[in-house]
Every structure is written in C-alpha cells, then in structure tokens.
Amino acid sequence: MILYDEAKQTFHLRTETLSYILRIYPTGHLGHVYFGARIEEPFEIEHLVPEYKIEVGNQVIYHEDDRTFNLNTSQMEISTYGKGDYRDPMIHMRFEDGSRLANFLYQRHEMLEHKPQFPEMPEARSLASEPIETLKVTLRDDVQHVEVDLYYSLFLEANVITRRAVVRNGDFQEILLEKVMSMNIDMPNDDYDLISLDGAWINERQIHVHPLRSGLIRIDSKKGVSSNDHNPFIAIKEKNADENKGRCYGFSLIYSGNFEATAEVSPHNILRILMGIQSFDFFWPLKKQAQFVTPEVVLTYSHQGLSRMSQNFHTFVERHIIRPDWQNQERPVLINNWEATDFSFTEKKLLKLARTARRLGIELFVLDDGWFGKRNDDSSSLGDWFVNRKKLPSGLEGFSRKIKRLGMKFGIWVEPEMVNPDSDLYRAHPEWIIRHPKIAPSCGRRQYVLDLSNPDVRDYLVNAISQVLGSAEISYCKWDMNRNLSDIFSPYLTHEQQGTLFHRYTLGLYDIVHRITSAFPEVLFESCASGGNRFDLGMLYYMPQVWTSDNTDAHERLKIQYGTSLVYPLSTMGAHVSNIPNMQTLRQTPIESRFNTAAFGLLGYELDLNRITPSEKKIIKEQIAFYKHHRQLFQFGRLYRQKSPHASLDCVWMNVAKDQSEALLGVYQGLEQPNASVEKIPIYGLNPKSTYRVRVRKQYFLLSLFGDLARHALPIRLKANGIAFHILNNRYRMPVETEEQVISGSALLENGFVPKQKFIGTGYNASVRLMGDFGSRIYHFSRIEEPDS
Ligand code: DGJ
C-alpha cells in the first residue's frame, strides 16, 4: 500500500512487515524519513528523523530562507555533488558547458497500480495474481533540463521494495553521465555492521562482517561480471542481530556486470547506502531526449534476524525473478561428466557412465566441455560450435537419442561469450573480440572475450547456439563463462562510446540470453562462470539455476552454500557429490556428508560412477531415492540457518515446508572432538501446536576392514552400543543407525532438538551417533497431528 499525505508531504510505502517513508523537503529535495518494521499512521516526521537543525561553522546553507537546512546533514533519497552535500553522490554528470552541478527538485509523482517495465535488462516480474503498486517520483534540474524518475515498487508477499532511477535528458544539450546509482538511502547509523559476500574462485561468497565507522566501505566489481570477489549484495544489521533475532536490512542488485555498493557514515552519523552500476570507468553520453535506465535494487527488512531477511529474498526470487515456467518446478538429479572424464572421453565411456547413473536413479546426463570443434584441452575451439565426430560419431543427435533410450534426459555445456585464438571463428573475425587495435590482448584460460556490444557478434551467437540446441533432444544447458574482461576497448564502438563498453557488454549478454532462452523455453538453463563468478539476480532472471562453485569439497561447500543462501534460494544452487580426495582441496570427506551437503541444493553427481565400490553405489542409490522422496522440500522449503560454518567448523540448517507439515534438518561437524559436550539444536519455523515424528536419515559409516580397530575393537564397542552392522563386501563394515523421536512442536521450538549423543570412544551409552571428522546427519521431521484450529 502506498499512502500520500499532502499536508505532511510524505509517501508511506507499506507491506505487512515493513514501512518505507520518504518526504518532500520545503526546498523541493526528496528526503528519506524511515525504513524498518511496519509502523502505523499517524506519525510526525520530527518523531522519526533526528534532524540537525543548527547552523554551524563550515556548513553550506542550501538557501537563506532556512538557515538551518543543509544537504550534508539531511537524509536524502537522491543526492548530487555541488550544493553542500559532501558525501558520495548517487548521480554525477557533466554538462556541455563543463559544469558538474546538478540539483534535482521534486516536480510531480504518480501512484501506479502496476510496475512499469524496462525491457533492456532483467527486472522484478509482475504476477497476474499480485498487483504491484509503484510510486514514481519525478525530480528536475531546471537549469540543465534533465529529469530523474525514481521508481519504488512494492512486493507484498515477499515484503520487498524495489528501487531504480531513470535519467531523462531534455532537448537542450548532450550530457555525459559519469555515475548513476540505482538508489540512495540515508538513515541514522545505529552502530550497525555491514555484511558482504566475498571470495574468489572455489572460495565464493564467504560471509564477512565489517563494523560501520565514520568513513566509507565499498563493495564492488570491475571485472565485467558481478564476480566472486564480491556479490552484488550487502546487508546492514544491528551488532547483536544473528540468524534468528535482531534488525537487518538487505540490498541486492538485479545486475550481472560491474557494480558498486557503498556504505558511508558521515561525521553526523548518518549512514548513506548507494548501489548500482560501477561508476569507475563508466561514461555514458546521453543524447538529447534519450534516457538511461539503471538496474533495480531489491530492498528488504527483517526484525527477526538474517534468516528472515533471506526468506524474504528467497520468496522474492522464486516469485519475481525466476521465469514463471520454472517456478516451483522440481529439478532433475543429474550426472555431469566433467570431474569424471575432463576433456578425454569417448561415446563408449560416456554411455557406460550414463548406464550406471541410470541404474542408481539419476535422471539427467550432462555432457560438459570438450564435445565440439577439436577441443581436447582448453587451448582451442571455443567459438566453433559444431560436434566433434571423433568423440561422438553419431553426433549430438545420435548421442542424445542413446541417452534418452536409457531413460534419461540429455544436457549440454556451452561457453558462448568466448573464443579461443585457435578457432575458425577467431580466424574469420579477429575484430569481434574486446581489445584495443594497437595493444596485444591478454588471454584468460587461453581465450578472448567476444564483443557483445556488436550486434553482428550477438546475432552470430544466437544463431550458433540455437543450432546446437535445436540439433538434438536437449533438455538442459550449462552456460559457462570462464574469464573476466580485460583490454576494455571495442573495435565496434565509436570513440565517445568506449566508456559504455562494460555496461553494453552486460546488455548485449542479456539480449542473447533473452533470445536463446525464449526460443527454447523447455530447456533448463544453468548459468556458470568458472563456478560462481556471476551468481546474481540478473542471470537468474533468464536461467533459473547456477553452478554454485567449482569447489565440490563437502566441508568447503557448506560455507559456500551457507553464504550464498543469504540472498539466493536453494532452488537456484547447483550442488554435486564428487569423488575423494577432492579435486580442489585433496580433502577426504565421507560420502554421506558429501550427499548431506549437496542435498540442500540441486543435487547432482560429478564423478566416475564406474570407479567406485559396490558399497558406494548402494549408498548413492539410497541417497538419490531419499532426495527424490523429499525433493520438493529440499529444493523449495523455507530455510532457517542455525549455525554458521563461517563462525566455527560446524554447520546447522533446516528446511521447513511452507505449510509446516515437515522439515529437514542438516547437522554437520568439522573435526571430531573427543568426549565432546552434549548437544541441543535450536529449532525454528515449526508449528508449536503440532506434534512431529523425527527420524534420522538412514546412512552408513564406512569402516575399512583393514586395520585392527575396525576389525575387532570398534565393532565390539559398536555392538555393545546396539549399532547393527551390514557387511556389504569384504572391504567395509557399514554400521547402520536408527533414531526416532516423537515430540511436540512447542517443545522443539522452546527447547530445541536433542539428538543422540555422539560416540566418544567408549561404550556405556547404548544410544550413540557415529560422526567422525566431517560427519553429518539429516533428520526428517513430519507432522503427525493436525494443529488445533
Ligand atoms: C568451469 C566450470 O565451472 C566447470 O564446471 C566446467 O564446466 C569447466 N568450466 C569446463 O571447462
């Protein structure tokens, strides 16, 4: 709901849980009043905004009419530099006379019952079932004849507001935009912390907490992609807020290219947050009567901690970002051949892998890199999107048919944005890459980046990739992108347009993915950029899931998936079980923990299933059956995070069904601690009026029979503890545990869940749980009583 109070000159945007209030100052500037938990009318502005009403030394007074009003100590909704606001501005532009002084004042507003669309880039989708109210406030610089429209849209179900700015030039002059953020919000700094998701390849989206002190924190990317250095997201939280209590604000940008987010605390303790397209190396000439549209920022607020903030984001992503035909659609369990074969495979080898996969219950076979041109390593053929018949004699068509005959779907890998110097495409079109004509371009993974600002390049790619996707029965496509941009110069663009290249690359990418994904709506696209180098809401708009990381080590993945879940729902995170020692860390983790981690995501397997033991195959078969049985809950449940692997080596999280009828709890430990203290796990999200049956997922603890302990001592102790054994072959003993409790929802919510005690090397307690290093468990909670009405 949007309320306009003409007397007070305020706009009050309200959802069920949050309020956002802005005002028009007597000067015409647009100010920020309040963002936080929903408040009821009436209110007085001075009761909400701590105003600095004193004229002090050094300050620049905006106008002699009111000597107490200065922009530097005011809370603004849009800011520029030059009239006394010395904080980083939201908008900075250069006019024909060389001036950089812009001053935007309120002109008019509209309260719309729909959300205006800007088709050049991804944005929050409107739903037929949920009218999206939008406030549009237009501000104008009368001297320079430039207007800015600020858009605020309300998403009631998700408790989210989106914001964006559109700059419109008049017919007076051409202007040069040097910085245009999507939003500016100024609010009192309440001794807050800022959270960012930062990292690197195979170490993506690690959670970092920065205390906000006087000065500026900048989270950004200059790599041409949103990047794994920093995700286009920040949260602001009270110091003592944690996963399930306290106030926090989340901001996430729907954009896949260079971005920036800054949090600046002024000397008067006002916190300014800006978010938008990266201003470094950004210059956008705006012709007369042209407009520049910024990407949307998603804002949410929670007074119940970070889990609730994430749930708001997840609801928003699942309803307003993911394309409607993939919303709430269960995703298949897949086998990917990359870690199994690398580039060296034959059709025979792939079919053998597929046959075993099928027997274990896998539904989709994904053929990764190396099927095209003459690509046997990463030095050649990107750009030449035709099948290598030496590897696949019956072509994609014949191979996909064979996969289909096995009862599986078929998926394929492509990396359209890139070209190898050793490729027919590059030999034919050396002018199609991003580079300066006089400077030798730098390679990354032995490849160049195609210039997506050039429409000929885009048409070629749409055509080439459409031919691949149309050439066989393909139901899944992994869209990879394996290097950052460099040598930023476009042979296609004019001299004046060179500063637009980063943004034009992103818009060009959106153009091709829009055309391809709309032409193949039945294909499930998974975006990837060396794993998670471009995990953002922009890509998710077109491709409903992302390969989260090239790191498949179960222990590291907990941290990556946990961090990723701050913004992105589990239904967007590709997560695979791979072999040990792990390819990236050389770590050995139990096969059950590899599953227990990947199951809280979109499950896949990425290992040679023909090189594992029969016991491991049996285990995998049971894992897949369990996952399929609970797939809806794993992929689309409401996530509560209880224990962060960023704070210790342990992790606890829980997915609760939206109707509270069931839940899945994942409990993970790092290193085993001898004689550890007893555990009690906090539980959230269940119905206090229901009773739940709690069962541990049946899982195996592989003990090698070679070794005295496993042969004699340990089995004796385990037997004494009532733990049964299965001897599956003569290499392993596999103790199987059972655990079951019936307990009320209120007891779980008030007191937590008490699992069996862990095995501690001796055996008086007949009820223990074997964990070991990197051990884990999944518990299933199912409601056995209807709640009282
Ligand atoms: C990087 C991806 O993240 C991997 O999963 C794999 O597809 C390779 N590229 C193939 O080159």
mmCIF file of N, CA, C and O and ligand atoms in Angstrom, residues 338 368-369 413 445 478 480 482 528 530-531 547 550, ligand 1:
data_model
loop_
_atom_site.group_PDB
_atom_site.id
_atom_site.type_symbol
_atom_site.label_atom_id
_atom_site.label_comp_id
_atom_site.label_asym_id
_atom_site.label_seq_id
_atom_site.Cartn_x
_atom_site.Cartn_y
_atom_site.Cartn_z
ATOM 1 N N TRP A 338 32.224 -33.867 -16.079
ATOM 2 C CA TRP A 338 33.457 -33.058 -16.047
ATOM 3 C C TRP A 338 34.508 -33.628 -15.094
ATOM 4 O O TRP A 338 35.632 -33.911 -15.485
ATOM 5 N N ASP A 368 29.651 -32.184 -20.463
ATOM 6 C CA ASP A 368 30.333 -30.914 -20.186
ATOM 7 C C ASP A 368 31.285 -30.562 -21.320
ATOM 8 O O ASP A 368 31.154 -31.059 -22.458
ATOM 9 N N ASP A 369 32.260 -29.755 -21.035
ATOM 10 C CA ASP A 369 33.208 -29.204 -22.006
ATOM 11 C C ASP A 369 33.905 -30.308 -22.819
ATOM 12 O O ASP A 369 34.188 -31.382 -22.293
ATOM 13 N N TRP A 413 26.904 -28.576 -22.397
ATOM 14 C CA TRP A 413 27.666 -27.406 -21.919
ATOM 15 C C TRP A 413 28.017 -26.513 -23.106
ATOM 16 O O TRP A 413 28.385 -27.004 -24.174
ATOM 17 N N ARG A 445 42.469 -18.205 -19.369
ATOM 18 C CA ARG A 445 42.199 -19.585 -19.761
ATOM 19 C C ARG A 445 42.361 -19.765 -21.284
ATOM 20 O O ARG A 445 41.577 -20.425 -21.937
ATOM 21 N N LYS A 478 24.129 -25.933 -19.777
ATOM 22 C CA LYS A 478 25.001 -25.224 -18.820
ATOM 23 C C LYS A 478 25.738 -24.143 -19.588
ATOM 24 O O LYS A 478 26.519 -24.438 -20.487
ATOM 25 N N ASP A 480 28.424 -21.514 -19.607
ATOM 26 C CA ASP A 480 29.635 -21.212 -18.833
ATOM 27 C C ASP A 480 30.264 -19.904 -19.296
ATOM 28 O O ASP A 480 29.953 -19.385 -20.379
ATOM 29 N N ASN A 482 34.296 -18.326 -18.599
ATOM 30 C CA ASN A 482 35.450 -18.671 -17.771
ATOM 31 C C ASN A 482 36.572 -17.647 -17.662
ATOM 32 O O ASN A 482 37.695 -18.015 -17.331
ATOM 33 N N CYS A 528 26.806 -20.408 -15.259
ATOM 34 C CA CYS A 528 28.048 -20.813 -14.604
ATOM 35 C C CYS A 528 29.106 -19.826 -15.066
ATOM 36 O O CYS A 528 29.052 -19.337 -16.192
ATOM 37 N N SER A 530 33.031 -20.177 -14.305
ATOM 38 C CA SER A 530 34.043 -20.875 -13.502
ATOM 39 C C SER A 530 33.437 -21.177 -12.137
ATOM 40 O O SER A 530 34.029 -20.889 -11.104
ATOM 41 N N GLY A 531 32.255 -21.716 -12.135
ATOM 42 C CA GLY A 531 31.507 -21.875 -10.890
ATOM 43 C C GLY A 531 30.737 -20.594 -10.655
ATOM 44 O O GLY A 531 29.999 -20.117 -11.514
ATOM 45 N N TRP A 547 25.587 -22.894 -11.320
ATOM 46 C CA TRP A 547 26.603 -23.797 -10.763
ATOM 47 C C TRP A 547 27.337 -22.998 -9.696
ATOM 48 O O TRP A 547 28.084 -22.068 -9.979
ATOM 49 N N ASP A 550 33.054 -24.320 -8.398
ATOM 50 C CA ASP A 550 33.822 -25.482 -8.851
ATOM 51 C C ASP A 550 34.354 -26.268 -7.654
ATOM 52 O O ASP A 550 34.976 -27.316 -7.830
HETATM 53 C C1 DGJ B 1 34.232 -24.271 -15.492
HETATM 54 C C2 DGJ B 1 33.018 -24.871 -14.861
HETATM 55 O O1 DGJ B 1 32.763 -24.261 -13.643
HETATM 56 C C3 DGJ B 1 33.238 -26.370 -14.701
HETATM 57 O O2 DGJ B 1 32.167 -26.942 -14.033
HETATM 58 C C4 DGJ B 1 33.422 -26.975 -16.063
HETATM 59 O O3 DGJ B 1 32.243 -26.824 -16.804
HETATM 60 C C5 DGJ B 1 34.582 -26.302 -16.765
HETATM 61 N N1 DGJ B 1 34.448 -24.871 -16.783
HETATM 62 C C6 DGJ B 1 34.706 -26.804 -18.182
HETATM 63 O O4 DGJ B 1 35.632 -26.115 -18.901
#
